[in-house]
Short mmCIF file of C-alpha atoms and ligand atoms in Angstrom, two decimals:
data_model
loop_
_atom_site.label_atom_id
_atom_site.label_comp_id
_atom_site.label_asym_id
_atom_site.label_seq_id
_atom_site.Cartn_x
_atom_site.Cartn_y
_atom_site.Cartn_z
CA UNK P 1 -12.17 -17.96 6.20
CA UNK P 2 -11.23 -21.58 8.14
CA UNK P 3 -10.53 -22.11 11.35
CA UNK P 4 -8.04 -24.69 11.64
CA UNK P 5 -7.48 -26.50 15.13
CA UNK P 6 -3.18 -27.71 15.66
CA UNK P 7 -2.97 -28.86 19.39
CA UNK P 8 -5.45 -26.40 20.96
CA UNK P 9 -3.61 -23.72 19.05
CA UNK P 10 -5.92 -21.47 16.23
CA UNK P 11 -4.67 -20.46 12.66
CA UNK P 12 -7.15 -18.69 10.58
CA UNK P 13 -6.62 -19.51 6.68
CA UNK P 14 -8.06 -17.34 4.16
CA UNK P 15 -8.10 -18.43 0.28
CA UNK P 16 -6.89 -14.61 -1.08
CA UNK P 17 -7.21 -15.26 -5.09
CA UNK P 18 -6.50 -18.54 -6.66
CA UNK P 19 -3.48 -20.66 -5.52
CA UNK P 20 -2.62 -17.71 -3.29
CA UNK P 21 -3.38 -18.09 0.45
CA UNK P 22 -2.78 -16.14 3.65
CA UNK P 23 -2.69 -17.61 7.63
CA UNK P 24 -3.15 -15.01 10.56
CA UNK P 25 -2.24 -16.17 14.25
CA UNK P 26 -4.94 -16.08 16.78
CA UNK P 27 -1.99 -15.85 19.44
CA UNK P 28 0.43 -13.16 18.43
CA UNK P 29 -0.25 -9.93 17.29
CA UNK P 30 -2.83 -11.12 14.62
CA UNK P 31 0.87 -11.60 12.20
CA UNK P 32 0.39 -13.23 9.15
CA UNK P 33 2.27 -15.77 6.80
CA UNK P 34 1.12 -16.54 3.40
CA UNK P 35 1.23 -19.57 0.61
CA UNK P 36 1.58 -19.29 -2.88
CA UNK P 37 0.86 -22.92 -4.63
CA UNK P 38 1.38 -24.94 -8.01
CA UNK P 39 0.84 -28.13 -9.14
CA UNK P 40 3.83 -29.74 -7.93
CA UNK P 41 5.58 -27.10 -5.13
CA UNK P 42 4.18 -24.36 -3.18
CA UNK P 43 6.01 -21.57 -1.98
CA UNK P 44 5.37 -19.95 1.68
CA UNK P 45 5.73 -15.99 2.66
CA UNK P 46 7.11 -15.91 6.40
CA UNK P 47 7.23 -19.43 9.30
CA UNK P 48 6.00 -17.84 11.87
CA UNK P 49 6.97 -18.06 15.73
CA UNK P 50 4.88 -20.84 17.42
CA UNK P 51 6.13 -24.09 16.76
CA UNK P 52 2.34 -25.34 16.40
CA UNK P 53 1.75 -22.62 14.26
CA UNK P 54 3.84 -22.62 11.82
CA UNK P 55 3.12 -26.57 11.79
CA UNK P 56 -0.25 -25.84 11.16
CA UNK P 57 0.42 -24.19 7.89
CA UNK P 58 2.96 -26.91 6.84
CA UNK P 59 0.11 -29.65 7.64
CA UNK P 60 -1.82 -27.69 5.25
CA UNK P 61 0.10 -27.55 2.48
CA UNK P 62 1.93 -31.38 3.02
CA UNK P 63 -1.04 -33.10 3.97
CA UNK P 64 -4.25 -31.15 2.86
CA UNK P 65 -2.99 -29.86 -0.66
CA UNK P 66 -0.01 -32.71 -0.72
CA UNK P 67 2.69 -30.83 -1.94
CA UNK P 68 6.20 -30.04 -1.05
CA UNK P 69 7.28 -26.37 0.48
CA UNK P 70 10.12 -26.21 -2.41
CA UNK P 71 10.74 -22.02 -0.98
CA UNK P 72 10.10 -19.54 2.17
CA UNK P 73 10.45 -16.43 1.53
CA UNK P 74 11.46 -14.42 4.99
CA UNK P 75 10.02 -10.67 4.34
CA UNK P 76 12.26 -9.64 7.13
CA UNK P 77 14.66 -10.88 10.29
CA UNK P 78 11.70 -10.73 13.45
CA UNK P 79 11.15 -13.70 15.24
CA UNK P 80 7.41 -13.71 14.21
CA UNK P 81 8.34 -13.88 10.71
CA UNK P 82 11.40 -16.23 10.74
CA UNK P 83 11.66 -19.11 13.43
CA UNK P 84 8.78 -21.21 12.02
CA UNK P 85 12.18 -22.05 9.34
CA UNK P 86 13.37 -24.95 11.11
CA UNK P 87 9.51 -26.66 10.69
CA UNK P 88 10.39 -26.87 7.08
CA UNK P 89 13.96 -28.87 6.70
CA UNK P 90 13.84 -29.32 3.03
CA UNK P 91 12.67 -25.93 2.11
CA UNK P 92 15.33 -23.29 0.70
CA UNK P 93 14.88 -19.86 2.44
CA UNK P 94 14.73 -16.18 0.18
CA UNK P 95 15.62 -13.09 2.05
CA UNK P 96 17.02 -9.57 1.56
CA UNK P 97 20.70 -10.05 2.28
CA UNK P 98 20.40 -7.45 5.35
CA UNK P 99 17.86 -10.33 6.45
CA UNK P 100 19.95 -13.11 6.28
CA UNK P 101 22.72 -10.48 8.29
CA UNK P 102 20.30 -9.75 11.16
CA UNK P 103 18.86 -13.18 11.48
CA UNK P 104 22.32 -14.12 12.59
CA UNK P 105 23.25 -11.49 15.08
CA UNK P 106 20.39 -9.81 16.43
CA UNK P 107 17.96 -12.83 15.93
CA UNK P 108 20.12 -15.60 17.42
CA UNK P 109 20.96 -13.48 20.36
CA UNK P 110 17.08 -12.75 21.03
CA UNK P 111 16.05 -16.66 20.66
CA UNK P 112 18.95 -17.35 23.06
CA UNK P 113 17.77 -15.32 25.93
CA UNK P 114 13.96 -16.10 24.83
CA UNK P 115 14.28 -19.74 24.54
CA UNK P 116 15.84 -19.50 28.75
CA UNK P 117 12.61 -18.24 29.82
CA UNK P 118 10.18 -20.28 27.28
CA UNK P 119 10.02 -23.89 26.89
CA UNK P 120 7.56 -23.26 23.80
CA UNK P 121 10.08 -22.74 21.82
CA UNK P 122 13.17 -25.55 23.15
CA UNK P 123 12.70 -27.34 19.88
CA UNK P 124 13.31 -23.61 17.74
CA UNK P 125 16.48 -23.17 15.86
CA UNK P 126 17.53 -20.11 14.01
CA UNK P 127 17.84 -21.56 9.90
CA UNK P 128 19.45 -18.41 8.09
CA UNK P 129 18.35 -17.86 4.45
CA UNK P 130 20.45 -19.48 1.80
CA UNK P 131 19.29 -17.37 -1.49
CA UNK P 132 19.49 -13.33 -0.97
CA UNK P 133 19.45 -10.00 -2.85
CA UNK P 134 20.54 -6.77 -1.94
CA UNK P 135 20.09 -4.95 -5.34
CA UNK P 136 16.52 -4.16 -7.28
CA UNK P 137 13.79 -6.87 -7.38
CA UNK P 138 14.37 -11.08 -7.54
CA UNK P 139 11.28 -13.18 -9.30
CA UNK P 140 10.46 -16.62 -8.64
CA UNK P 141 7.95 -18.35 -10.87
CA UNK P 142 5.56 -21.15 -9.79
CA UNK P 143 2.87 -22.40 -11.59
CA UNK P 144 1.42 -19.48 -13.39
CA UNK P 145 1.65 -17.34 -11.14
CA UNK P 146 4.82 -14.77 -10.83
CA UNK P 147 6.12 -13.43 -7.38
CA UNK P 148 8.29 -10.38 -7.34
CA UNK P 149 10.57 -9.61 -4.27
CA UNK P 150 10.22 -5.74 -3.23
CA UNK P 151 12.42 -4.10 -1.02
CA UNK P 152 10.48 -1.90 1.05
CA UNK P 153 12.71 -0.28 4.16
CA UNK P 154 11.18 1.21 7.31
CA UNK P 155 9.52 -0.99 9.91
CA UNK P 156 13.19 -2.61 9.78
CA UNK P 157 16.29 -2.08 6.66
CA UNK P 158 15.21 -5.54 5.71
CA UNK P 159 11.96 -5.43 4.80
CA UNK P 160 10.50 -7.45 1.96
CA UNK P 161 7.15 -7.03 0.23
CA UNK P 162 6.05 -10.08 -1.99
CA UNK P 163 3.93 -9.08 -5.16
CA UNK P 164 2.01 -11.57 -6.98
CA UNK P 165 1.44 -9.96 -10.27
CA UNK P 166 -1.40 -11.97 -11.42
CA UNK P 167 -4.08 -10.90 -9.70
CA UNK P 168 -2.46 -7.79 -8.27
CA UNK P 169 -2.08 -9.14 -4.59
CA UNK P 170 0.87 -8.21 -2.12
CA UNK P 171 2.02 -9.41 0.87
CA UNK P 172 3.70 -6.46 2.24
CA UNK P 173 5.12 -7.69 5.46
CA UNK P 174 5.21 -5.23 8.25
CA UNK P 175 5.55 -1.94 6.19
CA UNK P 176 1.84 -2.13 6.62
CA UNK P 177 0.58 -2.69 9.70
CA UNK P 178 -2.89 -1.03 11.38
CA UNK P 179 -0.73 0.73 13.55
CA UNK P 180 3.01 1.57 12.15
CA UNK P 181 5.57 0.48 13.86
CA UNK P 182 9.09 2.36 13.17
CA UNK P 183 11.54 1.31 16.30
CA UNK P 184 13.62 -1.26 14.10
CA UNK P 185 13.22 1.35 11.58
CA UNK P 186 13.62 4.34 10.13
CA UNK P 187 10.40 6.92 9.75
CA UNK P 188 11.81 8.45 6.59
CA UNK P 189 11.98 5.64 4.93
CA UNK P 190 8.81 3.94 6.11
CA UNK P 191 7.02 7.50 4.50
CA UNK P 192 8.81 6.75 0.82
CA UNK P 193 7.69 2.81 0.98
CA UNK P 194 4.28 3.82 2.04
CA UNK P 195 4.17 6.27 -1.08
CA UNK P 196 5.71 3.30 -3.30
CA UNK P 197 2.73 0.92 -2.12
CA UNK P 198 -0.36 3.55 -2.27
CA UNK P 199 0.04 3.47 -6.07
CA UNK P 200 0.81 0.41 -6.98
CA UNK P 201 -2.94 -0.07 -7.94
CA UNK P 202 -3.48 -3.05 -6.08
CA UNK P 203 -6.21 -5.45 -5.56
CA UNK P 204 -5.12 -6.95 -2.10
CA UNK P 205 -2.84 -6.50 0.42
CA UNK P 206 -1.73 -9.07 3.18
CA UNK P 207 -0.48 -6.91 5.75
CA UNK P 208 2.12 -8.41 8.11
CA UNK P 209 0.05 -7.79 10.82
CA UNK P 210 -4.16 -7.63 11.11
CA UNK P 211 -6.65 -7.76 8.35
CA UNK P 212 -6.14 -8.39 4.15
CA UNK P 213 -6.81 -4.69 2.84
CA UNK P 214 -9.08 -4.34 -0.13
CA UNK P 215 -8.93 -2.80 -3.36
CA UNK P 216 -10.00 0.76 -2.39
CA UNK P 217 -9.11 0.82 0.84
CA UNK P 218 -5.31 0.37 -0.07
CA UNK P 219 -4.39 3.73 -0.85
CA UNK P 220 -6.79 5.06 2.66
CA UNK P 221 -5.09 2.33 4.78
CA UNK P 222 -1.52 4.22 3.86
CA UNK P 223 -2.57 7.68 3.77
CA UNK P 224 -3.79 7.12 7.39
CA UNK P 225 -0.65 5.55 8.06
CA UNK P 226 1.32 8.50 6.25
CA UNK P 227 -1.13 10.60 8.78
CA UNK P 228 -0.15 8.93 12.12
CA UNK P 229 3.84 8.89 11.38
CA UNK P 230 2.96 12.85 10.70
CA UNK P 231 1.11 13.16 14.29
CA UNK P 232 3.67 11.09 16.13
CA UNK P 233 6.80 13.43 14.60
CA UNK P 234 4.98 16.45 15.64
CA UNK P 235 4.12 15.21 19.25
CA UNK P 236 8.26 14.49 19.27
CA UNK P 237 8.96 17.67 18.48
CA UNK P 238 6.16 19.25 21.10
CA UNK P 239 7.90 17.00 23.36
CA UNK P 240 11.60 18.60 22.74
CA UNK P 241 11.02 21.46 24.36
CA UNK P 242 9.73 20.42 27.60
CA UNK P 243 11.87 19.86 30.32
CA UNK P 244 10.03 16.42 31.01
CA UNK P 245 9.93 15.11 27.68
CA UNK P 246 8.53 11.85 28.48
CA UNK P 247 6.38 13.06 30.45
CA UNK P 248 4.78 14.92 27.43
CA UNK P 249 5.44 11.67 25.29
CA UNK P 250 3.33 9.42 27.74
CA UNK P 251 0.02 11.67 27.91
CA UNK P 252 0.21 11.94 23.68
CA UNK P 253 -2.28 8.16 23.41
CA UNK P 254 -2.58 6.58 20.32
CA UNK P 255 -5.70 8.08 19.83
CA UNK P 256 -4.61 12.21 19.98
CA UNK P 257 -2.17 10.66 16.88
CA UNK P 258 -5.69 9.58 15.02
CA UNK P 259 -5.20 5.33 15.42
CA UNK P 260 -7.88 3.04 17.48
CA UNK P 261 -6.63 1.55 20.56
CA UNK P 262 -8.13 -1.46 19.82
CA UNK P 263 -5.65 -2.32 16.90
CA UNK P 264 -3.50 -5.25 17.16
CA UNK P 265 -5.12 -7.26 19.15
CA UNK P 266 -5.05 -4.20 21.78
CA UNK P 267 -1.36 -3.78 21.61
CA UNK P 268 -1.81 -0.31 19.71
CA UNK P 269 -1.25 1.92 22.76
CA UNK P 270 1.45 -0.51 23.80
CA UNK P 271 3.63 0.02 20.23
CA UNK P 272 2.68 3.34 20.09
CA UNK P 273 4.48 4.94 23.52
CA UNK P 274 7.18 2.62 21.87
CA UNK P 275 7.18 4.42 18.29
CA UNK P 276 6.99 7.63 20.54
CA UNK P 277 9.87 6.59 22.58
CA UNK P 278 12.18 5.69 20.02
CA UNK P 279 11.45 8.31 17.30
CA UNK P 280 12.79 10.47 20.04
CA UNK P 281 15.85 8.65 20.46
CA UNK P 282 16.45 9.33 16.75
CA UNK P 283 16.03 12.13 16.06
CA UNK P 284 17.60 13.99 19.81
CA UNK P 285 20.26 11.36 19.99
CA UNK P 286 19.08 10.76 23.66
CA UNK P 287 16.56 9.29 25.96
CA UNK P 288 13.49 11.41 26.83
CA UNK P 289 14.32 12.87 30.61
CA UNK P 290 11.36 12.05 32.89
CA UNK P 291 10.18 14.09 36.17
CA UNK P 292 11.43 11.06 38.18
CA UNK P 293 14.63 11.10 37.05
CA UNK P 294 15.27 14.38 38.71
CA UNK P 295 14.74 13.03 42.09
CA UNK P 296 16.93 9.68 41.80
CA UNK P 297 19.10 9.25 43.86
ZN1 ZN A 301 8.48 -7.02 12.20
#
């Protein structure tokens, strides 16, 4: 692994197989982009949200490797994935059509009211995705290496993995995670994508957030997963037949539901009471009452 310096800011590279590289941020959330290269164009998985970031991993590939970003593939709509776009101006951006849908509501409105309060990103614009597929799979072919274009729902409907079929290696995007993360999503499917992956027999996988998993530990990394989304649906219903609810939900830690705390940078406890929280939501159809809210006035 390299440490690469852009302005004070940190991207860790990591050569994955041949040709095939992934970039984790040491700011936010340890999420991760990826690079697929041939001799004349390379292809990158996901821009990023940092400006400097995401121009990290185009000096890398322009100046370093000298060659053109001819694609990006978005795996899915989240600013962390997507605004890095605008870095690349003559790139042509792959998405899930749902992507290139939510990118344009939901993500414009959330850079809007982000970009008020952040001067970080006063240069970021939203670029929507000109190529998209709603229907089965989508290759793209460069050098010898072949990329396939998975739709895997239920950390958001969007959700792309990308599966390099020489060498076995996927970047899954952020229906793998160390700690799940279902409030953009749906649990249900998140369970069926998580089945999909565990036996694909693969030799890598990039996860959209957090560490490359390793042949062997693929199929452990999503039964553990499978695990947690079982513990957090039973604490739910537990929850349900309080009268507090939420009060119920906030004493369940990530760590009754079988995840570290540490995951994530620390931000595990954080996006669990979230999972908690909105799991809730849809499966009552309301908002978990609270003690306090008894004595509002
Ligand atoms: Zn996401």
């Amino acid at each position: 692994m390299s440490i690469f310096l852009f302005e004070g800011i940190t991207v860790k590279r990591e050569r994955v197989t041949d040709n095939v590289y992934s970039f984790q941020s040491a700011v936010y959330a340890d999420v991760t982009a990826g690079a697929v290269v041939g001799p004349d164009w390379a292809i990158i998985i996901d821009s990023l949200a940092l400006p400097e970031e995401s121009l990290a991993i185009r000096d890398f590939i322009e100046q370093d490797l000298q060659l053109p970003v001819r694609y990006i593939i978005n795996t899915h709509y989240h600013a962390d994935h997507t605004w890095g776009n605008c870095f690349f101006p003559g790139s042509t951006i792959v998405s899930h059509t749902l992507c290139r849908q939510l990118l344009d509501t939901v993500g414009r409105a959330s850079l809007e009211v982000t970009r008020k309060g952040n001067i970080a990103f006063r240069n970021t614009k939203i670029v929507l995705p000109q190529l998209t597929f709603s229907e089965g799979n989508m290759s793209i072919r460069v050098g010898k290496k072949t990329l396939t274009l998975i739709h895997f729902p239920g950390h958001s409907a969007d959700n792309i993995g990308v599966l390099v079929e020489e060498g076995k290696v996927l970047f899954a995007a952020d229906i793998l995670m160390p700690i799940p993360y279902i409030v953009d999503g749906d649990i249900n499917e998140m369970i069926a994508s998580l089945k999909r992956i565990s036996k694909m027999g693969l030799e890598n996988v990039v996860q959209g957030h957090g560490d490359i998993v390793l042949r062997g530990e693929v199929e452990v990394s999503c039964m553990e997963n499978l695990a947690y989304l079982s513990a957090i649906r039973r604490v739910v219903r537990q929850a349900s037949r309080r009268k507090y609810p939420m009060d119920f939900l906030s004493q369940a830690d990530v760590e009754s539901c079988g995840k570290s705390r540490v995951l994530i940078g620390g931000l595990a406890e954080e996006l669990h009471q979230r999972n908690l929280y909105a799991l809730y939501e849809q499966l009552y159809e309301e908002a978990p009452a609270a003690f306090e809210d008894d004595f509002e006035d």
